[in-house]
XYZ file of N, CA, C and O in Angstrom:
328
model
N 55.999 20.952 0.430
C 55.223 21.981 -0.255
C 56.004 22.569 -1.446
O 55.414 22.892 -2.451
N 57.324 22.616 -1.348
C 58.122 23.167 -2.462
C 58.811 22.065 -3.268
O 59.455 22.368 -4.270
N 58.755 20.850 -2.807
C 59.469 19.775 -3.475
C 60.946 19.712 -3.115
O 61.761 19.220 -3.874
N 61.239 20.236 -1.926
C 62.627 20.267 -1.460
C 62.785 19.487 -0.167
O 61.882 19.478 0.671
N 63.944 18.877 0.008
C 64.351 18.368 1.322
C 65.541 19.227 1.723
O 66.375 19.574 0.880
N 65.590 19.577 3.003
C 66.615 20.495 3.461
C 67.238 19.967 4.760
O 66.675 19.130 5.447
N 68.426 20.488 5.054
C 69.124 20.156 6.285
C 69.852 21.399 6.770
O 69.910 22.422 6.098
N 70.419 21.278 7.956
C 71.169 22.396 8.516
C 72.452 22.629 7.730
O 73.117 21.656 7.311
N 72.811 23.866 7.522
C 74.086 24.210 6.901
C 75.137 24.324 7.986
O 74.902 24.901 9.045
N 76.324 23.811 7.746
C 77.382 23.876 8.769
C 78.037 25.260 8.798
O 78.883 25.509 9.633
N 77.641 26.138 7.894
C 78.219 27.470 7.849
C 77.342 28.522 8.544
O 77.675 29.672 8.562
N 76.154 28.085 9.027
C 75.237 28.992 9.706
C 74.839 30.176 8.840
O 74.703 31.300 9.303
N 74.652 29.921 7.529
C 74.292 30.998 6.596
C 73.009 30.688 5.865
O 72.737 31.172 4.790
N 72.166 29.874 6.454
C 70.922 29.435 5.840
C 70.773 27.936 5.981
O 71.401 27.317 6.836
N 69.911 27.348 5.149
C 69.695 25.895 5.200
C 70.115 25.269 3.868
O 69.982 25.886 2.822
N 70.620 24.061 3.947
C 71.147 23.362 2.789
C 70.056 22.549 2.092
O 69.330 21.811 2.752
N 69.957 22.713 0.780
C 69.050 21.868 -0.013
C 69.726 20.520 -0.213
O 70.835 20.439 -0.748
N 69.070 19.439 0.266
C 69.656 18.114 0.190
C 69.036 17.236 -0.900
O 69.600 16.225 -1.300
N 67.828 17.603 -1.370
C 67.173 16.879 -2.429
C 66.119 17.787 -3.071
O 65.526 18.620 -2.385
N 65.927 17.619 -4.391
C 64.942 18.405 -5.126
C 64.122 17.469 -5.989
O 64.671 16.692 -6.778
N 62.791 17.541 -5.854
C 61.901 16.776 -6.723
C 61.979 17.370 -8.138
O 61.710 18.554 -8.322
N 62.354 16.552 -9.104
C 62.566 17.045 -10.464
C 61.268 17.498 -11.148
O 61.315 18.129 -12.185
N 60.131 17.215 -10.536
C 58.853 17.680 -11.093
C 58.348 18.956 -10.402
O 57.286 19.444 -10.733
N 59.109 19.489 -9.463
C 58.665 20.625 -8.656
C 58.978 21.965 -9.356
O 59.818 22.061 -10.232
N 58.246 22.976 -8.897
C 58.517 24.359 -9.390
C 59.909 24.810 -8.957
O 60.569 25.539 -9.661
N 60.348 24.349 -7.789
C 61.691 24.705 -7.324
C 62.716 24.222 -8.339
O 63.644 24.954 -8.702
N 62.578 23.000 -8.799
C 63.529 22.440 -9.774
C 63.447 23.229 -11.086
O 64.470 23.566 -11.683
N 62.208 23.540 -11.522
C 62.032 24.318 -12.766
C 62.678 25.691 -12.657
O 62.993 26.321 -13.672
N 62.860 26.188 -11.404
C 63.475 27.490 -11.180
C 64.944 27.366 -10.754
O 65.479 28.243 -10.095
N 65.575 26.270 -11.145
C 67.007 26.063 -10.953
C 67.482 25.991 -9.520
O 68.628 26.345 -9.218
N 66.650 25.534 -8.606
C 67.085 25.256 -7.243
C 67.597 23.824 -7.218
O 66.892 22.900 -7.639
N 68.834 23.656 -6.756
C 69.493 22.364 -6.857
C 70.093 21.954 -5.520
O 70.241 22.754 -4.596
N 70.439 20.651 -5.407
C 71.125 20.122 -4.249
C 72.384 20.936 -4.001
O 73.078 21.333 -4.942
N 72.654 21.221 -2.740
C 73.778 22.007 -2.242
C 73.572 23.505 -2.337
O 74.442 24.264 -1.890
N 72.446 23.958 -2.902
C 72.115 25.398 -2.779
C 71.786 25.682 -1.326
O 71.408 24.764 -0.558
N 71.908 26.926 -0.937
C 71.597 27.361 0.422
C 70.436 28.357 0.335
O 70.486 29.317 -0.443
N 69.380 28.095 1.098
C 68.250 29.035 1.180
C 68.514 29.949 2.379
O 68.668 29.487 3.500
N 68.553 31.261 2.114
C 68.853 32.202 3.198
C 67.628 33.063 3.567
O 67.613 33.656 4.658
N 66.646 33.148 2.688
C 65.435 33.926 2.985
C 64.241 33.324 2.275
O 64.358 32.771 1.156
N 63.082 33.419 2.933
C 61.802 33.151 2.292
C 61.032 34.468 2.401
O 60.811 34.942 3.525
N 60.659 35.038 1.269
C 60.067 36.382 1.290
C 61.099 37.322 1.883
O 62.236 37.361 1.427
N 60.742 38.031 2.931
C 61.678 38.935 3.586
C 62.165 38.389 4.930
O 62.761 39.108 5.715
N 61.884 37.109 5.179
C 62.253 36.486 6.457
C 63.563 35.727 6.300
O 63.693 34.853 5.455
N 64.536 36.090 7.136
C 65.831 35.395 7.125
C 65.651 33.987 7.673
O 64.965 33.779 8.661
N 66.288 33.034 7.008
C 66.183 31.618 7.407
C 67.578 31.124 7.756
O 68.501 31.171 6.948
N 67.726 30.618 9.015
C 69.009 30.075 9.458
C 68.944 28.641 9.926
O 69.966 27.960 10.049
N 67.720 28.140 10.190
C 67.545 26.770 10.691
C 66.401 26.094 9.945
O 65.526 26.761 9.390
N 66.390 24.770 10.000
C 65.314 24.030 9.381
C 63.976 24.372 10.046
O 62.962 24.520 9.365
N 63.972 24.550 11.347
C 62.700 24.884 12.023
C 62.187 26.259 11.586
O 60.969 26.416 11.398
N 63.068 27.213 11.361
C 62.613 28.510 10.835
C 62.033 28.346 9.420
O 61.003 28.952 9.103
N 62.663 27.527 8.609
C 62.192 27.233 7.262
C 60.795 26.623 7.328
O 59.859 27.083 6.643
N 60.618 25.587 8.164
C 59.321 24.909 8.261
C 58.247 25.817 8.786
O 57.119 25.826 8.307
N 58.570 26.633 9.811
C 57.606 27.575 10.375
C 57.168 28.606 9.347
O 56.009 28.970 9.259
N 58.120 29.105 8.555
C 57.774 30.100 7.532
C 56.926 29.477 6.437
O 55.977 30.090 5.945
N 57.230 28.239 6.053
C 56.422 27.584 4.992
C 54.973 27.394 5.431
O 54.067 27.370 4.586
N 54.729 27.255 6.726
C 53.358 27.091 7.243
C 52.478 28.294 6.911
O 51.266 28.165 6.939
N 53.081 29.413 6.608
C 52.284 30.637 6.294
C 51.889 30.684 4.836
O 51.189 31.608 4.421
N 52.320 29.703 4.027
C 52.015 29.654 2.602
C 51.090 28.478 2.266
O 51.081 27.485 2.977
N 50.335 28.636 1.173
C 49.439 27.596 0.682
C 49.642 27.422 -0.802
O 50.261 28.264 -1.467
N 49.076 26.320 -1.342
C 49.098 26.122 -2.783
C 48.511 27.349 -3.482
O 47.496 27.893 -3.021
N 49.121 27.737 -4.562
C 48.660 28.904 -5.319
C 49.309 30.210 -4.908
O 49.240 31.197 -5.630
N 49.959 30.232 -3.711
C 50.618 31.446 -3.261
C 51.927 31.659 -4.029
O 52.621 30.699 -4.333
N 52.269 32.905 -4.292
C 53.624 33.174 -4.811
C 54.617 33.119 -3.675
O 54.271 33.436 -2.519
N 55.817 32.686 -3.967
C 56.885 32.619 -2.963
C 58.187 33.106 -3.583
O 58.403 32.883 -4.788
N 58.990 33.769 -2.790
C 60.297 34.206 -3.273
C 61.367 33.681 -2.300
O 61.226 33.825 -1.091
N 62.376 33.057 -2.866
C 63.472 32.518 -2.062
C 64.766 33.228 -2.432
O 65.010 33.485 -3.617
N 65.582 33.541 -1.431
C 66.935 33.995 -1.688
C 67.826 32.774 -1.553
O 67.810 32.096 -0.545
N 68.579 32.523 -2.601
C 69.374 31.301 -2.727
C 70.840 31.680 -2.893
O 71.179 32.655 -3.581
N 71.706 30.908 -2.277
C 73.154 30.993 -2.539
C 73.544 29.754 -3.343
O 73.326 28.632 -2.896
N 74.122 29.966 -4.500
C 74.652 28.878 -5.329
C 76.138 29.111 -5.466
O 76.544 30.126 -6.066
N 76.932 28.220 -4.897
C 78.388 28.391 -4.887
C 78.779 29.772 -4.353
O 79.699 30.398 -4.876
N 78.048 30.267 -3.352
C 78.344 31.547 -2.720
C 77.761 32.753 -3.394
O 77.866 33.856 -2.899
N 77.167 32.582 -4.589
C 76.574 33.698 -5.331
C 75.079 33.804 -5.013
O 74.349 32.855 -5.251
N 74.647 34.975 -4.521
C 73.224 35.135 -4.169
C 72.353 35.384 -5.399
O 72.803 35.981 -6.376
N 71.125 34.871 -5.307
C 70.133 35.160 -6.358
C 68.741 34.976 -5.773
O 68.609 34.381 -4.692
N 67.753 35.497 -6.430
C 66.370 35.339 -5.991
C 65.616 34.489 -7.017
O 65.840 34.621 -8.218
N 64.752 33.621 -6.507
C 63.867 32.824 -7.368
C 62.452 33.009 -6.829
O 62.210 32.829 -5.629
N 61.526 33.371 -7.709
C 60.128 33.555 -7.344
C 59.268 32.649 -8.209
O 59.519 32.542 -9.419
N 58.290 31.996 -7.603
C 57.394 31.115 -8.336
C 56.142 30.854 -7.537
O 56.052 31.220 -6.368
N 55.142 30.276 -8.187
C 53.912 29.939 -7.514
C 54.022 28.523 -6.948
O 54.532 27.628 -7.574
N 53.491 28.372 -5.714
C 53.510 27.057 -5.081
C 52.412 26.200 -5.746
O 51.277 26.622 -5.833
N 52.802 25.052 -6.229
C 51.857 24.156 -6.928
C 51.409 23.038 -6.033
O 52.083 22.574 -5.178
C-alpha cells in the first residue's frame, strides 16, 4: 500500500525499511532503505505485524503520517496514499 517492504529491526525500536518502490509516494517523501518506522499516525510500531495491522485501517486516498528514524534522527513524513 505504501510501496515499502519492511522487516524486523534488531534494535526493537520500530521496523526496518528493506526496499522502497522508486515510484511510490514514500520514495518521493525521502523514505529509504535502512530507515526505521516507529509510528504510523499516533500508533507506535515495533513489529511487522503491528505495521501490517495498522495499514489495514488505511485506504487509497487517505493521508498518512509516519515517524521515521534516519541514522538515528527522528522526522515525520506525511503524504496521501496513492
